[in-house]
Coordinates of C-alpha atoms in Angstrom, one line a residue:
X1 CA -24.0 -121.4 -116.2
X2 CA -20.3 -120.9 -116.7
X3 CA -18.7 -121.3 -113.4
X4 CA -15.2 -122.0 -112.2
X5 CA -15.8 -121.9 -108.5
X6 CA -13.3 -122.5 -105.8
X7 CA -13.5 -125.7 -103.9
X8 CA -15.3 -125.2 -100.6
X9 CA -14.9 -126.8 -97.2
X10 CA -16.6 -130.2 -96.7
X11 CA -17.2 -129.6 -93.1
X12 CA -18.3 -126.3 -91.5
X13 CA -16.8 -126.5 -88.0
X14 CA -13.3 -125.3 -87.1
X15 CA -12.4 -128.6 -85.4
X16 CA -11.9 -130.3 -88.8
X17 CA -8.8 -129.7 -90.8
X18 CA -9.2 -128.8 -94.5
X19 CA -12.6 -130.4 -94.8
X20 CA -14.6 -129.5 -97.9
X21 CA -18.1 -128.8 -99.3
X22 CA -19.3 -129.7 -102.8
X23 CA -17.3 -127.8 -105.4
X24 CA -19.1 -124.9 -107.3
X25 CA -18.4 -126.5 -110.8
X26 CA -18.1 -130.3 -110.6
X27 CA -19.3 -131.7 -107.3
X28 CA -15.8 -133.0 -106.5
X29 CA -14.4 -132.7 -103.0
X30 CA -11.8 -130.3 -102.1
X31 CA -8.1 -130.8 -102.3
X32 CA -6.6 -133.4 -99.8
X33 CA -5.5 -132.4 -96.3
X34 CA -2.2 -130.6 -96.2
X35 CA -0.3 -133.3 -94.4
X36 CA 2.0 -136.2 -95.4
X37 CA 0.7 -139.7 -95.7
X38 CA 2.2 -140.8 -92.5
X39 CA 0.7 -138.1 -90.5
X40 CA -2.7 -138.7 -92.1
X41 CA -2.5 -142.5 -91.3
X42 CA -1.7 -141.7 -87.7
X43 CA -4.6 -139.2 -87.5
X44 CA -6.9 -141.8 -89.0
X45 CA -5.8 -144.4 -86.5
X46 CA -6.3 -142.1 -83.6
X47 CA -9.8 -141.1 -84.7
X48 CA -10.7 -144.6 -85.3
X49 CA -9.9 -145.7 -81.8
X50 CA -11.8 -142.8 -80.4
X51 CA -14.8 -143.6 -82.6
X52 CA -14.8 -147.2 -81.5
X53 CA -15.0 -146.0 -77.9
X54 CA -18.1 -144.1 -78.8
X55 CA -16.7 -140.5 -79.4
X56 CA -19.3 -138.8 -81.6
X57 CA -16.8 -136.1 -82.8
X58 CA -14.3 -138.8 -83.7
X59 CA -17.0 -140.7 -85.7
X60 CA -17.6 -137.4 -87.6
X61 CA -14.0 -136.8 -88.3
X62 CA -13.3 -140.3 -89.3
X63 CA -16.3 -140.3 -91.7
X64 CA -15.0 -137.1 -93.3
X65 CA -11.5 -138.5 -93.7
X66 CA -12.9 -141.6 -95.4
X67 CA -15.3 -139.5 -97.5
X68 CA -12.5 -137.4 -98.7
X69 CA -10.5 -140.4 -99.7
X70 CA -13.4 -141.7 -101.7
X71 CA -14.2 -144.6 -99.4
X72 CA -17.9 -144.1 -99.4
X73 CA -18.7 -147.5 -98.0
X74 CA -16.2 -147.0 -95.1
X75 CA -17.4 -143.5 -94.4
X76 CA -21.2 -144.0 -94.4
X77 CA -21.6 -146.0 -91.1
X78 CA -19.5 -143.5 -89.2
X79 CA -21.4 -140.5 -90.6
X80 CA -24.7 -142.1 -89.8
X81 CA -23.7 -142.9 -86.3
X82 CA -22.5 -139.4 -85.7
X83 CA -25.6 -138.0 -87.4
X84 CA -27.9 -140.1 -85.1
X85 CA -26.0 -138.7 -82.1
X86 CA -26.9 -135.1 -83.3
X87 CA -23.6 -134.0 -85.0
X88 CA -24.7 -131.5 -87.8
X89 CA -21.3 -131.6 -89.6
X90 CA -21.9 -135.4 -90.0
X91 CA -25.5 -134.8 -91.3
X92 CA -24.0 -132.4 -93.9
X93 CA -21.3 -134.8 -94.9
X94 CA -23.8 -137.7 -95.0
X95 CA -25.8 -135.6 -97.5
X96 CA -22.6 -135.1 -99.6
X97 CA -22.1 -138.9 -99.6
X98 CA -25.6 -139.7 -100.6
X99 CA -25.4 -137.0 -103.3
X100 CA -22.3 -138.7 -104.7
X101 CA -24.1 -142.1 -104.7
X102 CA -26.9 -140.5 -106.8
X103 CA -29.5 -140.2 -104.0
X104 CA -30.3 -136.5 -104.4
X105 CA -33.6 -136.4 -102.5
X106 CA -32.0 -138.4 -99.5
X107 CA -29.1 -136.1 -99.6
X108 CA -31.4 -133.1 -99.4
X109 CA -33.2 -134.5 -96.4
X110 CA -29.9 -134.7 -94.4
X111 CA -28.8 -131.3 -95.7
X112 CA -32.2 -129.9 -94.4
X113 CA -31.4 -131.4 -90.9
X114 CA -28.0 -129.9 -90.8
X115 CA -29.1 -126.6 -92.2
X116 CA -31.8 -126.2 -89.7
X117 CA -29.2 -126.9 -87.0
X118 CA -27.2 -124.0 -88.3
X119 CA -24.8 -125.5 -90.9
X120 CA -24.1 -122.9 -93.6
X121 CA -22.5 -125.5 -95.8
X122 CA -25.6 -127.6 -95.7
X123 CA -27.8 -124.6 -96.4
X124 CA -25.7 -123.9 -99.5
X125 CA -25.9 -127.4 -100.7
X126 CA -29.7 -127.5 -100.1
X127 CA -30.2 -124.2 -101.9
X128 CA -28.3 -125.5 -104.9
X129 CA -30.4 -128.7 -104.8
X130 CA -33.6 -126.7 -105.0
X131 CA -32.3 -124.5 -107.8
X132 CA -31.3 -127.5 -109.9
X133 CA -34.9 -128.6 -109.5
X134 CA -36.3 -125.1 -110.6
X135 CA -37.7 -124.2 -107.1
X136 CA -36.1 -120.7 -107.0
X137 CA -38.0 -119.4 -104.0
X138 CA -36.7 -122.3 -101.8
X139 CA -33.4 -122.0 -103.4
X140 CA -33.1 -118.3 -102.5
X141 CA -34.3 -118.9 -98.9
X142 CA -31.6 -121.5 -98.2
X143 CA -28.8 -119.7 -100.1
X144 CA -29.6 -116.5 -98.2
X145 CA -29.4 -118.5 -94.9
X146 CA -25.9 -119.7 -96.0
X147 CA -24.7 -116.4 -97.2
X148 CA -25.8 -114.5 -94.2
X149 CA -23.9 -116.9 -92.0
X150 CA -20.7 -115.8 -93.9
X151 CA -20.5 -118.8 -96.3
X152 CA -18.6 -117.7 -99.4
X153 CA -20.1 -120.3 -101.6
X154 CA -23.5 -119.5 -100.3
X155 CA -22.9 -115.8 -101.0
X156 CA -21.7 -116.6 -104.6
X157 CA -24.6 -119.0 -105.4
X158 CA -27.1 -116.4 -104.1
X159 CA -25.5 -113.8 -106.3
X160 CA -25.7 -116.0 -109.2
X161 CA -29.4 -116.7 -108.6
X162 CA -30.2 -113.1 -108.2
X163 CA -28.2 -112.1 -111.2
X164 CA -30.1 -114.7 -113.3
X165 CA -33.4 -112.9 -112.2
X166 CA -32.0 -109.4 -112.9
X167 CA -32.2 -108.5 -109.2
X168 CA -30.0 -105.5 -108.3
X169 CA -28.9 -107.1 -105.1
X170 CA -26.8 -109.6 -107.0
X171 CA -23.7 -107.4 -107.0
X172 CA -23.7 -106.9 -103.3
X173 CA -23.6 -110.6 -102.7
X174 CA -21.1 -111.2 -105.5
X175 CA -18.9 -108.6 -103.8
X176 CA -19.2 -110.3 -100.4
X177 CA -18.3 -113.6 -101.9
X178 CA -15.3 -112.1 -103.6
X179 CA -14.2 -110.4 -100.4
X180 CA -14.3 -113.8 -98.7
X181 CA -11.9 -115.2 -101.3
X182 CA -14.2 -116.8 -103.9
X183 CA -12.2 -116.5 -107.1
X184 CA -15.1 -116.9 -109.5
X185 CA -17.0 -114.2 -107.7
X186 CA -14.0 -112.0 -108.0
X187 CA -13.8 -112.6 -111.7
X188 CA -17.5 -112.0 -112.3
X189 CA -17.5 -108.8 -110.2
X190 CA -14.6 -107.6 -112.3
X191 CA -16.4 -108.4 -115.5
X192 CA -19.5 -106.6 -114.4
X193 CA -17.4 -103.5 -113.5
X194 CA -15.6 -103.8 -116.8
X195 CA -18.7 -103.9 -118.8
X196 CA -20.1 -100.8 -117.0
X197 CA -17.1 -99.0 -118.3
X198 CA -18.0 -99.7 -121.9
X199 CA -15.6 -100.7 -124.8
X200 CA -13.6 -97.5 -124.4
X201 CA -13.5 -97.5 -120.6
X202 CA -10.3 -96.4 -118.9
X203 CA -9.5 -99.5 -116.9
X204 CA -6.5 -97.8 -115.5
X205 CA -8.4 -95.0 -113.7
X206 CA -7.2 -95.2 -110.2
X207 CA -10.3 -93.5 -108.9
X208 CA -13.1 -95.3 -110.8
X209 CA -14.6 -98.6 -111.6
X210 CA -11.6 -99.5 -113.8
X211 CA -9.2 -99.6 -110.8
X212 CA -11.6 -101.7 -108.9
X213 CA -12.1 -104.1 -111.8
X214 CA -8.4 -104.6 -112.1
X215 CA -8.2 -105.2 -108.4
X216 CA -10.7 -108.1 -108.6
X217 CA -9.1 -109.5 -111.7
X218 CA -5.8 -109.5 -109.9
X219 CA -7.3 -111.3 -107.0
X220 CA -9.0 -113.9 -109.0
X221 CA -5.9 -114.4 -111.2
X222 CA -3.6 -114.8 -108.2
X223 CA -6.0 -117.6 -107.0
X224 CA -5.4 -119.3 -110.4
X225 CA -8.3 -118.1 -112.4
X226 CA -7.0 -118.3 -116.0
X227 CA -9.7 -115.9 -117.6
X228 CA -9.0 -113.4 -114.9
X229 CA -5.3 -113.6 -115.8
X230 CA -6.2 -113.1 -119.4
X231 CA -8.3 -109.9 -118.7
X232 CA -5.6 -108.6 -116.3
X233 CA -3.0 -109.1 -119.0
X234 CA -5.2 -107.1 -121.5
X235 CA -5.7 -104.3 -119.0
X236 CA -1.9 -104.0 -118.4
X237 CA -1.1 -104.2 -122.2
X238 CA -3.5 -101.2 -122.8
X239 CA -1.7 -99.4 -120.2
X240 CA 1.7 -100.2 -121.7
X241 CA 2.9 -102.4 -118.9
X242 CA 3.9 -105.0 -121.4
X243 CA 6.3 -107.0 -119.3
X244 CA 3.7 -107.7 -116.6
X245 CA 1.0 -108.2 -119.2
X246 CA 3.2 -110.9 -120.7
X247 CA 3.6 -112.6 -117.4
X248 CA -0.2 -112.8 -116.8
X249 CA -0.7 -113.9 -120.4
X250 CA 1.9 -116.7 -119.9
X251 CA 0.3 -117.8 -116.7
X252 CA -3.2 -118.0 -118.4
X253 CA -1.9 -119.7 -121.5
X254 CA 0.0 -122.3 -119.5
X255 CA -3.3 -123.1 -117.8
X256 CA -4.9 -123.8 -121.1
X257 CA -6.5 -120.4 -122.0
X258 CA -6.1 -120.3 -125.9
X259 CA -7.0 -116.6 -126.1
X260 CA -4.1 -115.8 -123.7
X261 CA -1.7 -117.8 -125.8
X262 CA -2.9 -115.8 -128.8
X263 CA -2.5 -112.5 -127.0
X264 CA 1.0 -113.6 -125.9
X265 CA 1.9 -114.4 -129.4
X266 CA 1.0 -110.8 -130.5
X267 CA 2.9 -109.3 -127.7
X268 CA 6.0 -111.4 -128.7
X269 CA 5.5 -110.4 -132.4
X270 CA 5.4 -106.7 -131.5
X271 CA 8.6 -107.1 -129.5
X272 CA 10.3 -108.7 -132.7
X273 CA 10.2 -112.3 -131.5
X274 CA 8.2 -113.8 -134.4
X275 CA 9.4 -117.3 -133.9
X276 CA 8.3 -117.4 -130.2
X277 CA 5.0 -115.7 -131.3
X278 CA 4.4 -118.5 -133.8
X279 CA 4.9 -121.1 -131.1
X280 CA 2.1 -119.6 -129.0
X281 CA -0.1 -119.0 -131.9
X282 CA 0.3 -122.6 -132.9
X283 CA -0.7 -123.7 -129.5
X284 CA -3.8 -121.4 -129.4
X285 CA -4.8 -122.4 -133.0
X286 CA -4.6 -126.1 -132.1
X287 CA -7.0 -125.3 -129.2
X288 CA -9.4 -123.7 -131.6
X289 CA -8.6 -120.0 -131.5
X290 CA -9.5 -118.6 -134.8
X291 CA -7.6 -115.4 -134.3
X292 CA -4.4 -117.3 -133.8
X293 CA -5.0 -119.3 -136.8
X294 CA -5.4 -116.1 -138.8
X295 CA -2.2 -114.7 -137.3
X296 CA -0.4 -117.9 -138.5
X297 CA -1.9 -117.5 -141.9
X298 CA -0.7 -113.9 -142.1
X299 CA 2.8 -114.9 -140.9
X300 CA 3.1 -117.5 -143.6
X301 CA 1.6 -115.2 -146.2
X302 CA 4.3 -112.6 -145.4
X303 CA 6.9 -115.3 -146.0
X304 CA 5.4 -116.1 -149.4
X305 CA 4.1 -119.6 -148.2
X306 CA 0.7 -119.2 -149.6
X307 CA -0.4 -122.8 -149.4
X308 CA 0.4 -122.8 -145.6
X309 CA -1.2 -119.5 -145.1
X310 CA -4.4 -120.8 -146.8
X311 CA -4.5 -123.8 -144.7
X312 CA -4.4 -121.6 -141.5
X313 CA -7.1 -119.3 -142.8
X314 CA -9.3 -122.3 -143.5
X315 CA -8.6 -123.5 -139.9
X316 CA -9.7 -120.0 -138.7
X317 CA -13.0 -120.4 -140.6
X318 CA -13.5 -123.9 -139.2
X319 CA -13.1 -122.3 -135.8
X320 CA -15.9 -119.8 -136.6
X321 CA -13.8 -116.8 -137.3
X322 CA -15.1 -114.9 -140.4
X323 CA -11.8 -113.2 -140.7
X324 CA -10.5 -116.4 -142.2
X325 CA -12.7 -116.1 -145.2
X326 CA -11.9 -112.5 -145.6
X327 CA -8.1 -113.1 -145.3
X328 CA -8.5 -115.9 -148.0
X329 CA -10.1 -113.3 -150.2
X330 CA -7.2 -111.0 -149.8
X331 CA -4.7 -113.8 -150.4
X332 CA -6.5 -114.7 -153.7
X333 CA -6.8 -111.1 -154.7
X334 CA -3.0 -110.6 -154.3
X335 CA -2.4 -113.6 -156.4
X336 CA -4.7 -112.3 -159.1
X337 CA -7.3 -115.1 -158.5
X338 CA -10.2 -112.8 -158.8
X339 CA -13.0 -115.3 -159.0
X340 CA -11.8 -117.1 -155.8
X341 CA -11.3 -113.8 -154.1
X342 CA -14.9 -112.8 -154.9
X343 CA -16.1 -116.2 -153.5
X344 CA -14.3 -115.8 -150.2
X345 CA -15.3 -112.1 -149.9
X346 CA -18.9 -113.1 -150.4
X347 CA -18.8 -115.8 -147.8
X348 CA -17.4 -113.4 -145.2
X349 CA -19.7 -110.6 -146.2
X350 CA -22.8 -112.7 -146.0
X351 CA -21.7 -113.6 -142.4
X352 CA -21.6 -109.8 -141.5
X353 CA -18.0 -109.0 -142.1
X354 CA -18.1 -105.4 -143.0
X355 CA -14.6 -105.1 -144.5
X356 CA -15.2 -108.1 -146.6
X357 CA -18.3 -106.4 -147.9
X358 CA -16.3 -103.3 -148.8
X359 CA -13.6 -105.4 -150.5
X360 CA -16.2 -107.3 -152.4
X361 CA -17.8 -104.0 -153.6
X362 CA -14.4 -102.6 -154.7
X363 CA -13.8 -105.9 -156.7
X364 CA -17.2 -105.7 -158.4
X365 CA -16.6 -101.9 -159.1
X366 CA -13.2 -102.7 -160.7
X367 CA -15.0 -105.3 -162.8
X368 CA -17.4 -102.6 -164.0
X369 CA -20.4 -103.9 -161.9
X370 CA -21.4 -100.6 -160.3
X371 CA -24.9 -101.7 -159.7
X372 CA -23.6 -104.8 -157.9
X373 CA -21.0 -102.8 -155.9
X374 CA -23.4 -100.1 -154.4
X375 CA -25.5 -102.4 -152.1
X376 CA -22.3 -104.0 -150.7
X377 CA -20.8 -100.6 -150.0
X378 CA -24.1 -99.6 -148.4
X379 CA -24.2 -102.8 -146.2
X380 CA -20.6 -102.3 -145.1
X381 CA -21.1 -98.6 -144.3
X382 CA -24.2 -99.2 -142.4
X383 CA -22.3 -101.8 -140.4
X384 CA -19.7 -99.2 -139.5
X385 CA -17.1 -99.5 -142.2
X386 CA -15.5 -96.0 -142.6
X387 CA -13.8 -96.9 -145.8
X388 CA -17.1 -98.1 -147.2
X389 CA -18.8 -94.8 -146.3
X390 CA -16.0 -92.9 -148.1
X391 CA -16.2 -95.2 -151.1
X392 CA -19.9 -94.5 -151.4
X393 CA -19.1 -90.9 -151.4
X394 CA -16.7 -91.5 -154.3
X395 CA -19.4 -93.5 -156.1
X396 CA -22.1 -90.9 -155.8
X397 CA -19.7 -88.0 -156.6
X398 CA -18.8 -89.9 -159.9
X399 CA -22.5 -89.9 -160.8
X400 CA -22.8 -86.1 -160.2
X401 CA -25.0 -86.7 -157.1
X402 CA -22.9 -84.3 -154.9
X403 CA -25.4 -83.8 -152.1
X404 CA -25.6 -87.6 -151.5
X405 CA -21.8 -88.0 -151.8
X406 CA -21.3 -85.3 -149.3
X407 CA -23.5 -87.0 -146.7
X408 CA -21.4 -90.1 -146.9
X409 CA -18.2 -88.1 -146.9
X410 CA -19.4 -86.4 -143.7
X411 CA -20.2 -89.8 -142.1
X412 CA -16.8 -91.1 -142.8
X413 CA -15.1 -87.9 -141.7
X414 CA -16.9 -88.0 -138.4
X415 CA -15.3 -91.3 -137.9
X416 CA -11.9 -89.9 -138.6
X417 CA -11.4 -90.7 -142.3
X418 CA -8.7 -88.3 -143.5
X419 CA -9.6 -88.2 -147.2
X420 CA -13.3 -87.9 -146.4
X421 CA -12.6 -84.9 -144.1
X422 CA -10.6 -83.4 -147.1
X423 CA -13.5 -83.8 -149.4
X424 CA -15.9 -82.2 -146.9
X425 CA -13.5 -79.3 -146.5
X426 CA -13.4 -78.8 -150.3
X427 CA -17.2 -78.9 -150.5
X428 CA -17.5 -76.4 -147.7
X429 CA -15.0 -74.1 -149.4
X430 CA -17.0 -74.4 -152.6
X431 CA -20.2 -73.5 -150.7
X432 CA -18.5 -70.5 -149.1
X433 CA -18.7 -72.0 -145.5
X434 CA -15.1 -71.1 -144.7
X435 CA -15.3 -71.8 -140.9
X436 CA -16.6 -75.4 -141.5
X437 CA -14.1 -75.8 -144.4
X438 CA -11.2 -74.9 -142.0
X439 CA -12.4 -77.3 -139.3
X440 CA -12.5 -80.2 -141.7
X441 CA -9.3 -79.3 -143.4
X442 CA -7.5 -79.1 -140.0
X443 CA -8.8 -82.7 -139.3
X444 CA -7.6 -83.9 -142.6
X445 CA -4.2 -82.2 -142.4
X446 CA -3.8 -83.4 -138.9
X447 CA -4.4 -86.9 -140.2
X448 CA -1.6 -86.6 -142.7
X449 CA -3.2 -85.3 -145.9
X450 CA -0.7 -83.2 -147.8
X451 CA -3.5 -81.8 -150.0
X452 CA -5.6 -80.7 -146.9
X453 CA -2.5 -79.1 -145.3
X454 CA -1.9 -77.1 -148.6
X455 CA -5.7 -76.1 -148.8
X456 CA -5.7 -75.1 -145.2
X457 CA -2.6 -73.0 -145.8
X458 CA -4.3 -71.2 -148.7
X459 CA -7.3 -70.4 -146.5
X460 CA -5.2 -69.0 -143.8
X461 CA -2.9 -67.3 -146.4
X462 CA -5.9 -65.4 -147.8
X463 CA -6.5 -63.8 -144.4
X464 CA -3.0 -62.5 -144.0
X465 CA -2.2 -58.8 -144.4
X466 CA 0.2 -58.1 -147.3
X467 CA 3.9 -58.7 -146.3
X468 CA 6.5 -56.2 -147.6
X469 CA 8.8 -57.8 -150.1
X470 CA 12.4 -58.3 -149.4
X471 CA 15.2 -57.9 -152.0
X472 CA 17.0 -61.2 -152.5
X473 CA 20.0 -61.5 -150.3
X474 CA 18.7 -59.3 -147.5
X475 CA 18.8 -60.5 -143.9
X476 CA 16.2 -63.2 -143.5
X477 CA 13.6 -63.0 -140.7
X478 CA 12.8 -66.6 -139.7
X479 CA 9.5 -66.1 -137.9
X480 CA 6.8 -67.9 -139.9
X481 CA 3.1 -67.6 -139.9
X482 CA 0.7 -70.5 -139.3
X483 CA -0.1 -70.8 -143.0
X484 CA 3.6 -71.0 -143.9
X485 CA 4.0 -73.9 -141.4
X486 CA 1.1 -75.8 -143.1
X487 CA 2.6 -75.1 -146.5
X488 CA 5.9 -76.5 -145.3
X489 CA 4.1 -79.6 -143.9
X490 CA 2.5 -80.2 -147.2
X491 CA 5.8 -79.5 -149.1
X492 CA 7.7 -82.0 -146.9
X493 CA 5.1 -84.6 -147.9
X494 CA 5.9 -83.9 -151.5
X495 CA 3.1 -81.7 -152.4
X496 CA 4.4 -79.8 -155.5
X497 CA 2.2 -76.7 -155.3
X498 CA 3.0 -76.3 -151.6
X499 CA 6.8 -76.6 -152.4
X500 CA 6.4 -73.8 -155.0
X501 CA 4.5 -71.7 -152.4
X502 CA 7.1 -72.3 -149.7
X503 CA 9.7 -71.3 -152.2
X504 CA 7.8 -68.1 -153.0
X505 CA 7.5 -67.3 -149.3
X506 CA 11.1 -67.9 -148.8
X507 CA 12.0 -65.6 -151.8
X508 CA 9.7 -62.9 -150.3
X509 CA 11.7 -63.0 -147.1
X510 CA 14.9 -62.7 -149.1
X511 CA 16.0 -66.3 -148.5
X512 CA 17.5 -67.3 -151.8
X513 CA 18.9 -70.6 -150.8
X514 CA 15.7 -71.8 -149.3
X515 CA 13.7 -70.6 -152.2
X516 CA 15.9 -72.4 -154.7
X517 CA 15.8 -75.6 -152.6
X518 CA 12.0 -75.7 -152.7
X519 CA 11.7 -74.7 -156.3
X520 CA 14.3 -77.3 -157.3
X521 CA 12.4 -80.1 -155.4
X522 CA 9.1 -79.1 -157.0
X523 CA 10.7 -78.8 -160.5
X524 CA 12.3 -82.2 -160.2
X525 CA 9.0 -83.8 -159.2
X526 CA 7.4 -82.4 -162.4
X527 CA 6.0 -79.0 -161.4
X528 CA 6.2 -76.5 -164.3
X529 CA 5.7 -73.6 -162.0
X530 CA 8.6 -74.8 -159.8
X531 CA 10.8 -75.1 -162.9
X532 CA 9.8 -71.6 -164.1
X533 CA 10.4 -69.9 -160.7
X534 CA 13.7 -71.7 -160.3
X535 CA 14.6 -70.4 -163.7
X536 CA 13.7 -66.8 -162.6
X537 CA 15.8 -67.2 -159.4
X538 CA 18.8 -68.5 -161.4
X539 CA 18.5 -65.7 -163.9
X540 CA 18.5 -63.1 -161.2
X541 CA 21.7 -64.7 -159.8
X542 CA 23.2 -64.5 -163.3
X543 CA 22.9 -68.1 -164.2
X544 CA 21.2 -67.6 -167.5
X545 CA 22.2 -70.9 -169.2
X546 CA 20.9 -73.0 -166.2
X547 CA 17.8 -70.8 -166.1
X548 CA 17.1 -71.6 -169.7
X549 CA 17.3 -75.3 -169.0
X550 CA 14.5 -75.0 -166.4
X551 CA 12.4 -72.7 -168.5
X552 CA 12.7 -75.2 -171.4
X553 CA 11.4 -78.0 -168.9
X554 CA 8.5 -75.7 -167.9
X555 CA 7.6 -74.7 -171.4
X556 CA 7.7 -78.4 -172.6
X557 CA 5.2 -79.0 -169.7
X558 CA 2.8 -76.2 -171.1
X559 CA 4.0 -73.1 -169.2
X560 CA 3.4 -70.2 -171.5
X561 CA 5.5 -67.6 -169.5
X562 CA 8.5 -69.9 -169.6
X563 CA 8.2 -70.3 -173.4
X564 CA 8.1 -66.4 -173.6
X565 CA 11.2 -66.1 -171.4
X566 CA 13.0 -68.6 -173.6
X567 CA 12.0 -66.6 -176.7
X568 CA 13.5 -63.5 -175.2
X569 CA 16.6 -65.4 -174.2
X570 CA 17.2 -66.7 -177.7
X571 CA 16.4 -63.3 -179.2
X572 CA 19.0 -61.6 -177.1
X573 CA 21.4 -64.2 -178.2
X574 CA 20.7 -63.5 -181.9
X575 CA 19.2 -66.9 -182.4
X576 CA 16.1 -65.5 -184.0
X577 CA 14.6 -68.6 -185.4
X578 CA 14.8 -70.4 -182.1
X579 CA 13.4 -67.3 -180.5
X580 CA 10.5 -67.3 -183.0
X581 CA 9.8 -70.9 -182.3
X582 CA 9.4 -70.4 -178.6
X583 CA 7.4 -67.2 -179.2
X584 CA 5.0 -69.2 -181.3
X585 CA 4.7 -71.8 -178.5
X586 CA 4.0 -69.0 -176.0
X587 CA 1.2 -67.7 -178.2
X588 CA -0.5 -71.1 -178.2
X589 CA 0.1 -71.7 -174.4
X590 CA -1.1 -68.3 -173.1
X591 CA -2.5 -66.9 -171.0
X592 CA -3.9 -64.0 -172.9
X593 CA -1.4 -61.3 -171.8
X594 CA 1.5 -63.8 -172.5
X595 CA 0.0 -64.6 -175.8
X596 CA -0.3 -60.9 -176.8
X597 CA 3.3 -60.2 -175.8
X598 CA 4.6 -63.3 -177.5
X599 CA 2.7 -62.5 -180.7
X600 CA 4.4 -59.0 -180.8
X601 CA 7.8 -60.6 -180.1
X602 CA 7.1 -63.2 -182.8
X603 CA 6.2 -60.6 -185.4
X604 CA 9.2 -58.6 -184.6
X605 CA 11.6 -61.6 -184.9
X606 CA 9.8 -62.6 -188.2
X607 CA 10.4 -59.1 -189.6
X608 CA 14.0 -59.2 -188.5
X609 CA 14.5 -62.6 -190.1
X610 CA 13.0 -61.5 -193.4
X611 CA 14.8 -58.2 -193.5

């Protein structure tokens, strides 16, 4: 049982100052009384005089003082005398003393006497005694007696017992203990509420369980619970309250919580303070935190310190973090050490690391081992790797198994994989399902795919009514359709066909400058259509020599119409041989109508040359 309970009061009556019960976790007594040594000595002397005169209450208090100090021999006779006189607090403390001496059954006997007399602290101690011996019915009876008398430790111990049995009443008692200031109860109540929210729960919801979980984390953390401080920091970090999150991480880390030190390191790294981050990662890694060791490895890898990086990745593995083996695989792969990379990927993959399984499959595929790659892709995909599902789609598509490929693409797309959504959109377009195609293309385009944005634009473009053409130089109407906005998004990402299309739409609106800009950008990126259209635009503007330059570039890239235009240019200039050469080129490049016109021009030029 993982407990970090608050220290309780040894004595249950209000007449004793700062007296304590047995601690939830260790059996130690509570912190010393809140007074200086002189005051304590004076109090002890006063109580000793009163005890010597036969004052039962003084005997009980003196015994408690000595017990707290660890003077068991000095405390025992006073506690026995007070117990014999009927003092239930003394009976409870005598049980504590005997328990510390190792006489558990004798201790239980005195606790029973005190509990029957109404001592909530004794009932709690007796309940725990029975639980340790496996007598849960007796344990529940006495713990319930303690809890119902308002004893926080009794309520917590009862809640723990009921929770162990799966009893729904556990949360009620855990809440009662938390409300009475028990920090471990507050922490466990918060954890239960947190788990109820699920991994994606909104812990910042002011009206739900998230807000209540945060409240209990905060209470436990304020009382020094380091794991509560860690979870509170995580909640605040997710909310964006980074400064406060950092304070709680720091509190938890200083108390020895390695995960908090690691989280603080990431917070500092994201703020640009890599050096401070490394200090906290080092502290966490030295305390056995594998995540921090991996972070240190990555930090040294970025600096080119591969040997140090490898040492920390190995430390992560030693701490039980499979990411260490995966990261070692990545490091070896970057260095071209393929055999070692495969070894580390395999180690992580056999341990269930899905991304390592995907990386291993890619490595095998690159080496030509398709049969070996497929099962690792499948294992990774079944474990939830979106990239592996997409890669399986590529694998099956390469074999011509389009239906199987589509299933994997759909699975990856459903998990938000942009390129997979594009492939599904293309497949749906091919099948004629335009509505589904549009839905997937929108997802992919929204995820940043330029090809998806272009294809979505073409789908929307096909639905538009014809737009009247403008003469170049006419006033430009700036209102744009949705399809043009998608074309422009793809064009701004460097999609050459989209750039040409945006240029064409701008030309249709009469915007010469905008059209030329997009045609030029596409042409310079290697688009033969962009170069051809730019040539047309320049020719209309009277820049025939520059137009010819762009047509030559387009024709050299295989554009038949550009070759025909060049043939006409040279024919008009009287350079018949050059015109015939480009006409021959246009005949070869086509398409049919261009080849037919080029053939007529070529024959005419040939006749002219032979005349």
